[in-house]
């Protein structure tokens, strides 16, 4: 079966420590002001019955990626395992993909191309986990192949309730938030 990389983010375990963000910045030499992943906080309910959800966000590696459709040069493309990637040598920095992404997952690198999360494909193809997954001290992040029913991410999605962000976009995001 065709590999389909995905990530589960456990919003119960995440404490918003930013270790994933720092690990990503270091691993991928993300410049100052740019982010491939970030922490979102959302307050739910009404006083005094309030709760807060903290979650680590990144590109959703959408199965129907509007960024790829919008890219006029083919720089944004679907790579191995459904990972959405940018070929730097083809990117003109026109920002059409940034406008088309409902998740704010892309930024312009100072060198002129658009950059974003790659699920650390350079590590994954060597049998290693993405840097954020390896670093998370609370094990909030689980990465793997949805085509493998025995992968930890497949098992988690069978056993836990989850949501995706902005499902109405029609992008079919592949990052799942466990509640
Ligand atoms: S490293 Fe883990 S606990 Fe810390 S913010 Fe990232 S996902 Fe949350
Ligand atoms: S989250 Fe944005 S950048 Fe990532 S695949 Fe989806 S549309 Fe493209």
Short mmCIF file of C-alpha atoms and ligand atoms in Angstrom, two decimals:
data_model
loop_
_atom_site.label_atom_id
_atom_site.label_comp_id
_atom_site.label_asym_id
_atom_site.label_seq_id
_atom_site.Cartn_x
_atom_site.Cartn_y
_atom_site.Cartn_z
CA UNK A 1 0.00 0.00 0.00
CA UNK A 2 1.16 3.57 -0.65
CA UNK A 3 2.85 5.26 2.30
CA UNK A 4 0.83 8.14 3.79
CA UNK A 5 2.78 10.02 6.42
CA UNK A 6 0.72 11.72 9.12
CA UNK A 7 1.05 13.10 12.63
CA UNK A 8 -1.09 12.87 15.74
CA UNK A 9 -0.79 15.73 18.24
CA UNK A 10 -1.98 14.89 21.74
CA UNK A 11 -3.54 18.09 23.06
CA UNK A 12 -3.95 16.50 26.50
CA UNK A 13 -0.22 15.89 26.90
CA UNK A 14 1.11 19.11 25.31
CA UNK A 15 2.20 21.70 27.87
CA UNK A 16 3.29 24.35 25.36
CA UNK A 17 6.97 24.17 26.33
CA UNK A 18 8.12 25.09 22.80
CA UNK A 19 10.74 22.33 22.73
CA UNK A 20 9.32 21.17 19.38
CA UNK A 21 9.64 24.67 17.95
CA UNK A 22 13.25 25.03 19.07
CA UNK A 23 14.12 21.52 17.83
CA UNK A 24 12.67 22.34 14.42
CA UNK A 25 14.47 25.67 14.21
CA UNK A 26 17.76 23.99 15.01
CA UNK A 27 17.28 20.95 12.77
CA UNK A 28 16.13 22.92 9.76
CA UNK A 29 18.11 26.16 10.24
CA UNK A 30 14.87 28.16 10.30
CA UNK A 31 15.81 31.87 10.24
CA UNK A 32 14.78 34.46 12.82
CA UNK A 33 11.15 35.46 12.30
CA UNK A 34 10.31 32.27 10.39
CA UNK A 35 8.55 29.22 11.81
CA UNK A 36 7.93 25.71 10.51
CA UNK A 37 5.97 24.83 13.65
CA UNK A 38 4.43 26.85 16.46
CA UNK A 39 2.27 26.59 19.59
CA UNK A 40 -1.41 27.53 19.49
CA UNK A 41 -3.53 28.14 22.58
CA UNK A 42 -7.33 28.21 22.52
CA UNK A 43 -9.64 29.02 25.41
CA UNK A 44 -12.99 27.20 25.41
CA UNK A 45 -16.15 27.71 27.44
CA UNK A 46 -17.47 30.62 29.48
CA UNK A 47 -16.31 31.85 32.89
CA UNK A 48 -16.05 30.10 35.32
CA UNK A 49 -16.14 26.90 33.22
CA UNK A 50 -13.07 27.59 31.14
CA UNK A 51 -10.59 25.19 29.61
CA UNK A 52 -7.53 25.78 27.49
CA UNK A 53 -6.26 23.67 24.64
CA UNK A 54 -2.54 23.88 23.88
CA UNK A 55 -1.29 22.30 20.69
CA UNK A 56 1.76 22.13 18.50
CA UNK A 57 0.87 23.11 14.91
CA UNK A 58 2.66 22.82 11.55
CA UNK A 59 1.84 22.21 7.90
CA UNK A 60 -0.96 19.65 7.72
CA UNK A 61 0.53 17.93 4.67
CA UNK A 62 -2.95 18.08 3.19
CA UNK A 63 -4.15 15.27 0.94
CA UNK A 64 -5.80 17.95 -1.23
CA UNK A 65 -3.21 20.74 -0.85
CA UNK A 66 -4.46 24.10 -2.12
CA UNK A 67 -0.87 25.41 -1.94
CA UNK A 68 0.23 22.91 -4.58
CA UNK A 69 -2.72 23.80 -6.81
CA UNK A 70 -1.90 27.52 -6.47
CA UNK A 71 1.82 27.28 -7.24
CA UNK A 72 2.44 28.52 -10.79
CA UNK A 73 5.92 27.00 -11.17
CA UNK A 74 5.51 23.50 -9.75
CA UNK A 75 7.86 24.34 -6.86
CA UNK A 76 5.22 23.26 -4.34
CA UNK A 77 4.64 19.58 -4.88
CA UNK A 78 3.62 16.34 -3.23
CA UNK A 79 6.70 14.30 -2.34
CA UNK A 80 7.28 10.86 -0.85
CA UNK A 81 4.59 9.64 1.52
CA UNK A 82 2.25 12.54 0.70
CA UNK A 83 4.62 15.09 2.24
CA UNK A 84 4.03 18.53 0.72
CA UNK A 85 7.38 20.10 -0.13
CA UNK A 86 8.89 23.11 -1.90
CA UNK A 87 11.64 22.76 -4.52
CA UNK A 88 13.71 25.83 -3.70
CA UNK A 89 15.25 26.08 -7.15
CA UNK A 90 11.79 26.38 -8.74
CA UNK A 91 10.32 28.82 -6.19
CA UNK A 92 10.12 32.46 -7.32
CA UNK A 93 8.80 33.69 -3.95
CA UNK A 94 5.53 34.86 -5.54
CA UNK A 95 3.62 33.91 -2.34
CA UNK A 96 0.61 32.40 -4.20
CA UNK A 97 0.98 29.33 -1.96
CA UNK A 98 1.00 31.45 1.18
CA UNK A 99 -2.28 33.07 0.11
CA UNK A 100 -3.77 29.65 -0.71
CA UNK A 101 -2.84 27.90 2.56
CA UNK A 102 -5.70 28.07 5.11
CA UNK A 103 -3.29 27.27 7.95
CA UNK A 104 -0.61 29.95 7.74
CA UNK A 105 1.96 27.17 7.48
CA UNK A 106 4.44 28.89 5.14
CA UNK A 107 6.84 31.79 5.38
CA UNK A 108 9.26 33.53 3.02
CA UNK A 109 12.88 32.60 3.70
CA UNK A 110 15.32 35.55 3.58
CA UNK A 111 16.93 33.87 0.56
CA UNK A 112 13.70 34.44 -1.41
CA UNK A 113 12.01 31.05 -1.50
CA UNK A 114 9.01 29.89 0.50
CA UNK A 115 9.73 27.44 3.30
CA UNK A 116 7.61 25.17 5.50
CA UNK A 117 7.55 21.93 7.49
CA UNK A 118 8.71 18.83 5.60
CA UNK A 119 7.88 16.33 8.36
CA UNK A 120 11.73 16.20 8.46
CA UNK A 121 11.67 13.93 5.40
CA UNK A 122 15.48 14.01 5.36
CA UNK A 123 15.43 12.25 8.73
CA UNK A 124 12.38 10.06 8.09
CA UNK A 125 13.94 8.53 4.96
CA UNK A 126 16.86 7.47 7.18
CA UNK A 127 14.53 5.76 9.65
CA UNK A 128 14.58 8.61 12.17
CA UNK A 129 11.64 10.54 13.63
CA UNK A 130 11.03 14.22 12.82
CA UNK A 131 13.05 16.48 15.14
CA UNK A 132 9.95 17.79 16.93
CA UNK A 133 8.71 14.25 17.62
CA UNK A 134 12.08 13.10 18.94
CA UNK A 135 12.42 16.14 21.21
CA UNK A 136 8.95 16.47 22.76
CA UNK A 137 9.43 15.76 26.48
CA UNK A 138 5.77 14.80 27.00
CA UNK A 139 5.55 12.54 23.93
CA UNK A 140 2.70 14.58 22.54
CA UNK A 141 3.71 14.03 18.95
CA UNK A 142 3.36 10.74 17.07
CA UNK A 143 4.49 10.44 13.47
CA UNK A 144 4.05 7.52 11.10
CA UNK A 145 2.43 5.83 8.15
CA UNK A 146 -1.36 5.74 8.01
CA UNK A 147 -1.18 3.01 5.36
CA UNK A 148 0.26 0.70 8.01
CA UNK A 149 -2.57 -0.28 10.36
CA UNK A 150 -0.03 -1.28 13.02
CA UNK A 151 1.86 2.04 13.04
CA UNK A 152 1.57 4.00 16.31
CA UNK A 153 -0.23 6.83 14.54
CA UNK A 154 -2.81 4.45 13.01
CA UNK A 155 -3.37 2.80 16.38
CA UNK A 156 -3.82 6.17 18.11
CA UNK A 157 -6.39 7.31 15.57
CA UNK A 158 -8.35 4.10 16.11
CA UNK A 159 -8.33 4.41 19.89
CA UNK A 160 -8.72 8.16 20.53
CA UNK A 161 -11.12 10.93 19.55
CA UNK A 162 -9.52 13.47 17.25
CA UNK A 163 -10.25 16.55 15.18
CA UNK A 164 -8.52 18.26 12.27
CA UNK A 165 -8.18 22.01 11.80
CA UNK A 166 -10.50 23.83 9.39
CA UNK A 167 -11.99 20.70 7.89
CA UNK A 168 -14.30 22.94 5.89
CA UNK A 169 -11.32 24.04 3.77
CA UNK A 170 -11.60 20.76 1.88
CA UNK A 171 -7.81 20.34 2.07
CA UNK A 172 -8.03 17.00 3.91
CA UNK A 173 -5.36 17.77 6.52
CA UNK A 174 -3.17 14.88 7.71
CA UNK A 175 -2.27 16.26 11.14
CA UNK A 176 -4.76 14.99 13.72
CA UNK A 177 -5.37 16.54 17.12
CA UNK A 178 -6.17 14.03 19.84
CA UNK A 179 -8.59 15.22 22.52
S1 LIG B 1 7.59 19.79 22.74
FE1 LIG B 1 5.75 18.60 23.12
S2 LIG B 1 4.91 19.44 25.04
FE2 LIG B 1 6.40 20.92 24.28
S3 LIG B 1 5.15 22.34 23.12
FE3 LIG B 1 5.92 20.84 21.65
S4 LIG B 1 4.31 19.28 21.54
FE4 LIG B 1 3.90 20.51 23.36
S1 LIG B 2 -1.23 23.15 5.50
FE1 LIG B 2 -0.98 24.75 3.94
S2 LIG B 2 1.14 24.51 3.24
FE2 LIG B 2 0.59 22.61 4.28
S3 LIG B 2 -0.18 21.24 2.64
FE3 LIG B 2 -1.96 22.25 3.58
S4 LIG B 2 -2.31 24.03 2.24
FE4 LIG B 2 -0.20 23.33 1.83
#
